[in-house]
mmCIF file of C-alpha atoms in Angstrom:
data_model
loop_
_atom_site.group_PDB
_atom_site.id
_atom_site.type_symbol
_atom_site.label_atom_id
_atom_site.label_comp_id
_atom_site.label_asym_id
_atom_site.label_seq_id
_atom_site.Cartn_x
_atom_site.Cartn_y
_atom_site.Cartn_z
ATOM 1 C CA MET A 38 121.783 108.968 120.418
ATOM 2 C CA ASN A 39 122.708 107.221 117.350
ATOM 3 C CA ALA A 40 126.366 105.681 117.029
ATOM 4 C CA LEU A 41 127.729 108.008 113.715
ATOM 5 C CA ARG A 42 126.923 110.837 115.656
ATOM 6 C CA ALA A 43 128.375 110.083 118.808
ATOM 7 C CA PHE A 44 131.492 109.173 116.728
ATOM 8 C CA GLU A 45 131.075 112.315 114.976
ATOM 9 C CA VAL A 46 131.393 114.588 117.709
ATOM 10 C CA ALA A 47 134.012 112.530 119.601
ATOM 11 C CA ALA A 48 136.181 112.484 116.518
ATOM 12 C CA ARG A 49 136.119 116.349 116.435
ATOM 13 C CA LEU A 50 136.753 116.948 119.989
ATOM 14 C CA GLN A 51 138.778 114.170 119.933
ATOM 15 C CA SER A 52 137.663 113.305 123.206
ATOM 16 C CA VAL A 53 135.152 110.958 124.205
ATOM 17 C CA SER A 54 134.381 113.482 127.557
ATOM 18 C CA LEU A 55 134.328 116.211 125.626
ATOM 19 C CA ALA A 56 131.549 114.170 123.162
ATOM 20 C CA ALA A 57 129.681 113.065 126.062
ATOM 21 C CA ASP A 58 129.306 116.228 127.399
ATOM 22 C CA GLU A 59 128.285 117.999 123.758
ATOM 23 C CA LEU A 60 125.567 115.753 123.657
ATOM 24 C CA HIS A 61 124.324 115.689 127.068
ATOM 25 C CA VAL A 62 124.787 111.626 127.799
ATOM 26 C CA THR A 63 127.294 110.239 130.220
ATOM 27 C CA HIS A 64 131.020 109.388 129.161
ATOM 28 C CA GLY A 65 130.069 105.643 129.434
ATOM 29 C CA ALA A 66 126.938 105.964 127.061
ATOM 30 C CA VAL A 67 129.333 107.300 123.914
ATOM 31 C CA SER A 68 131.977 104.945 124.589
ATOM 32 C CA ARG A 69 129.197 101.592 124.523
ATOM 33 C CA GLN A 70 128.137 103.807 120.841
ATOM 34 C CA ILE A 71 131.398 103.673 119.631
ATOM 35 C CA ARG A 72 132.584 100.305 120.473
ATOM 36 C CA ALA A 73 128.934 98.960 119.021
ATOM 37 C CA LEU A 74 130.186 100.631 116.004
ATOM 38 C CA GLU A 75 133.501 99.258 116.081
ATOM 39 C CA ALA A 76 132.179 95.646 116.481
ATOM 40 C CA GLN A 77 129.479 96.384 113.928
ATOM 41 C CA LEU A 78 132.131 97.526 111.153
ATOM 42 C CA GLY A 79 135.222 94.631 113.037
ATOM 43 C CA VAL A 80 138.072 97.981 112.738
ATOM 44 C CA ALA A 81 139.343 99.962 115.797
ATOM 45 C CA LEU A 82 138.262 103.609 115.003
ATOM 46 C CA PHE A 83 140.111 105.294 118.221
ATOM 47 C CA VAL A 84 143.276 104.522 120.090
ATOM 48 C CA LYS A 85 144.161 106.285 122.699
ATOM 49 C CA ASP A 86 146.341 109.634 123.252
ATOM 50 C CA GLY A 87 147.175 111.036 126.061
ATOM 51 C CA ARG A 88 143.953 112.343 127.879
ATOM 52 C CA GLY A 89 141.900 111.981 124.911
ATOM 53 C CA VAL A 90 141.291 109.887 121.433
ATOM 54 C CA LYS A 91 143.046 109.891 117.918
ATOM 55 C CA LEU A 92 141.242 108.204 114.702
ATOM 56 C CA THR A 93 143.132 105.561 113.517
ATOM 57 C CA GLU A 94 143.139 105.035 109.792
ATOM 58 C CA SER A 95 139.524 103.220 109.880
ATOM 59 C CA GLY A 96 138.286 106.222 112.193
ATOM 60 C CA GLU A 97 139.894 108.443 109.516
ATOM 61 C CA LEU A 98 137.965 106.805 106.572
ATOM 62 C CA LEU A 99 134.574 106.919 108.678
ATOM 63 C CA ALA A 100 135.560 110.289 109.649
ATOM 64 C CA ALA A 101 135.261 112.295 106.062
ATOM 65 C CA TYR A 102 131.922 109.790 105.701
ATOM 66 C CA ALA A 103 130.784 110.975 108.469
ATOM 67 C CA ASP A 104 131.407 114.878 106.337
ATOM 68 C CA ARG A 105 130.109 114.236 103.753
ATOM 69 C CA ARG A 106 126.937 112.498 104.880
ATOM 70 C CA GLN A 107 126.155 115.617 107.293
ATOM 71 C CA ALA A 108 127.001 117.762 104.192
ATOM 72 C CA ARG A 109 124.626 116.660 102.148
ATOM 73 C CA ALA A 110 122.054 116.411 104.900
ATOM 74 C CA GLY A 111 122.950 120.645 105.494
ATOM 75 C CA ARG A 112 121.818 120.944 101.477
ATOM 76 C CA VAL A 113 118.582 118.560 101.609
ATOM 77 C CA GLN A 114 117.901 120.617 104.730
ATOM 78 C CA ALA A 115 118.258 123.812 102.651
ATOM 79 C CA ALA A 116 116.517 122.637 99.902
ATOM 80 C CA ALA A 117 113.632 121.461 101.725
ATOM 81 C CA ALA A 118 113.269 125.267 103.216
ATOM 82 C CA ARG A 119 113.505 126.900 100.259
ATOM 83 C CA ASN A 120 110.870 124.520 99.021
ATOM 84 C CA LEU A 121 108.771 125.340 102.073
ATOM 85 C CA ASP A 122 109.149 128.802 101.138
ATOM 86 C CA VAL A 123 107.985 128.582 97.908
ATOM 87 C CA TRP A 124 104.929 125.929 98.671
ATOM 88 C CA TYR A 125 103.898 128.800 100.962
ATOM 89 C CA ALA A 126 104.526 131.508 98.729
ATOM 90 C CA ARG A 127 101.920 130.125 96.176
ATOM 91 C CA MET A 128 99.654 129.779 98.830
ATOM 92 C CA SER A 129 96.456 132.460 98.788
ATOM 93 C CA ALA A 130 96.455 134.969 101.574
ATOM 94 C CA GLU A 131 93.322 133.280 102.695
ATOM 95 C CA GLU A 132 95.083 130.219 102.650
ATOM 96 C CA ARG A 133 98.195 132.001 104.711
ATOM 97 C CA GLU A 134 95.624 133.489 107.204
ATOM 98 C CA ARG A 135 94.119 129.737 107.940
ATOM 99 C CA LEU A 136 98.033 128.154 108.863
ATOM 100 C CA ARG A 137 98.759 131.192 110.652
ATOM 101 C CA ALA A 138 95.766 131.123 112.818
ATOM 102 C CA GLU A 139 95.879 127.224 113.292
ATOM 103 C CA ARG A 140 99.270 127.457 114.157
ATOM 104 C CA THR A 141 98.706 130.689 117.193
ATOM 105 C CA ASP A 142 95.942 128.261 118.589
ATOM 106 C CA ARG A 143 97.749 125.531 119.115
ATOM 107 C CA LEU A 144 101.038 127.463 120.760
ATOM 108 C CA ARG A 145 97.925 129.337 122.671
ATOM 109 C CA ALA A 146 96.879 125.734 124.075
ATOM 110 C CA MET A 147 100.372 124.302 124.621
ATOM 111 C CA ALA A 148 101.318 127.103 126.592
ATOM 112 C CA GLU A 149 97.986 127.301 128.421
ATOM 113 C CA LEU A 150 98.321 124.065 129.769
ATOM 114 C CA MET A 151 101.899 124.507 130.099
ATOM 115 C CA ALA A 152 100.450 127.411 132.785
ATOM 116 C CA TYR A 153 98.102 125.031 134.069
ATOM 117 C CA ASP A 154 100.228 122.706 134.940
ATOM 118 C CA GLY A 155 102.058 125.323 137.161
ATOM 119 C CA LEU A 156 104.569 126.031 135.065
ATOM 120 C CA PRO A 157 105.700 129.985 134.568
ATOM 121 C CA ILE A 158 104.231 130.584 131.706
ATOM 122 C CA ASP A 159 102.422 133.691 129.889
ATOM 123 C CA PRO A 160 100.992 132.243 127.210
ATOM 124 C CA ASP A 161 101.038 136.124 124.915
ATOM 125 C CA GLU A 162 104.738 135.721 126.001
ATOM 126 C CA VAL A 163 105.453 132.765 124.213
ATOM 127 C CA LEU A 164 103.676 133.781 121.058
ATOM 128 C CA ALA A 165 105.088 136.888 120.834
ATOM 129 C CA SER A 166 108.472 134.805 121.206
ATOM 130 C CA ALA A 167 108.001 132.255 119.044
ATOM 131 C CA GLY A 168 109.597 134.079 115.821
ATOM 132 C CA PRO A 169 108.906 133.798 112.242
ATOM 133 C CA SER A 170 107.323 130.084 112.661
ATOM 134 C CA ALA A 171 104.273 131.568 114.360
ATOM 135 C CA GLY A 172 103.155 133.404 111.328
ATOM 136 C CA ARG A 173 105.116 135.870 109.965
ATOM 137 C CA PRO A 174 106.453 135.504 106.591
ATOM 138 C CA THR A 175 109.758 134.435 105.556
ATOM 139 C CA ARG A 176 111.950 137.328 103.420
ATOM 140 C CA LEU A 177 111.038 134.977 100.205
ATOM 141 C CA VAL A 178 107.039 135.176 100.924
ATOM 142 C CA LYS A 179 107.264 138.966 101.863
ATOM 143 C CA ARG A 180 109.193 139.508 98.330
ATOM 144 C CA THR A 181 106.463 137.109 96.247
ATOM 145 C CA GLU A 182 104.087 138.623 97.899
ATOM 146 C CA ALA A 183 104.927 142.208 96.800
ATOM 147 C CA GLY A 184 105.934 140.781 92.928
ATOM 148 C CA GLU A 185 109.519 140.364 93.361
ATOM 149 C CA GLY A 186 110.356 136.524 93.727
ATOM 150 C CA GLY A 187 109.588 135.170 90.285
ATOM 151 C CA ILE A 188 107.019 133.157 91.617
ATOM 152 C CA ALA A 189 103.197 133.939 91.338
ATOM 153 C CA ALA A 190 101.333 134.198 94.308
ATOM 154 C CA ALA A 191 97.971 132.877 94.244
#
């Protein structure tokens, strides 16, 4: 867990305990991360407020920065997903089928290993529940293959 992530969640929930629950760590782990961040920055980020916490002025500034950072990360992730769709759409049908087959083989091997280790896993069920990432094309790829996406398919 990174200190800024612990801070973001605690600031949003106004509670270290609720942040710990959301992050699936202990209250102490979140507190230590926040104290380390406060020590690094040289400012207090929270003040106690009844059973919760309240942001200080410095905490509000850091929370605004964290929100902008999170929004930017979301935009980067969305752009990367679009670029991946475009890259996939430009692949030849044979290349797409090879990638689907490789992914299916890896999923099947992983499921078979888990079943061998005694986990109640059915390899066919794993493949069926893997969703679009198991090799079914996205809407952009389907439109491109049909000649609608404005991207020339190979």
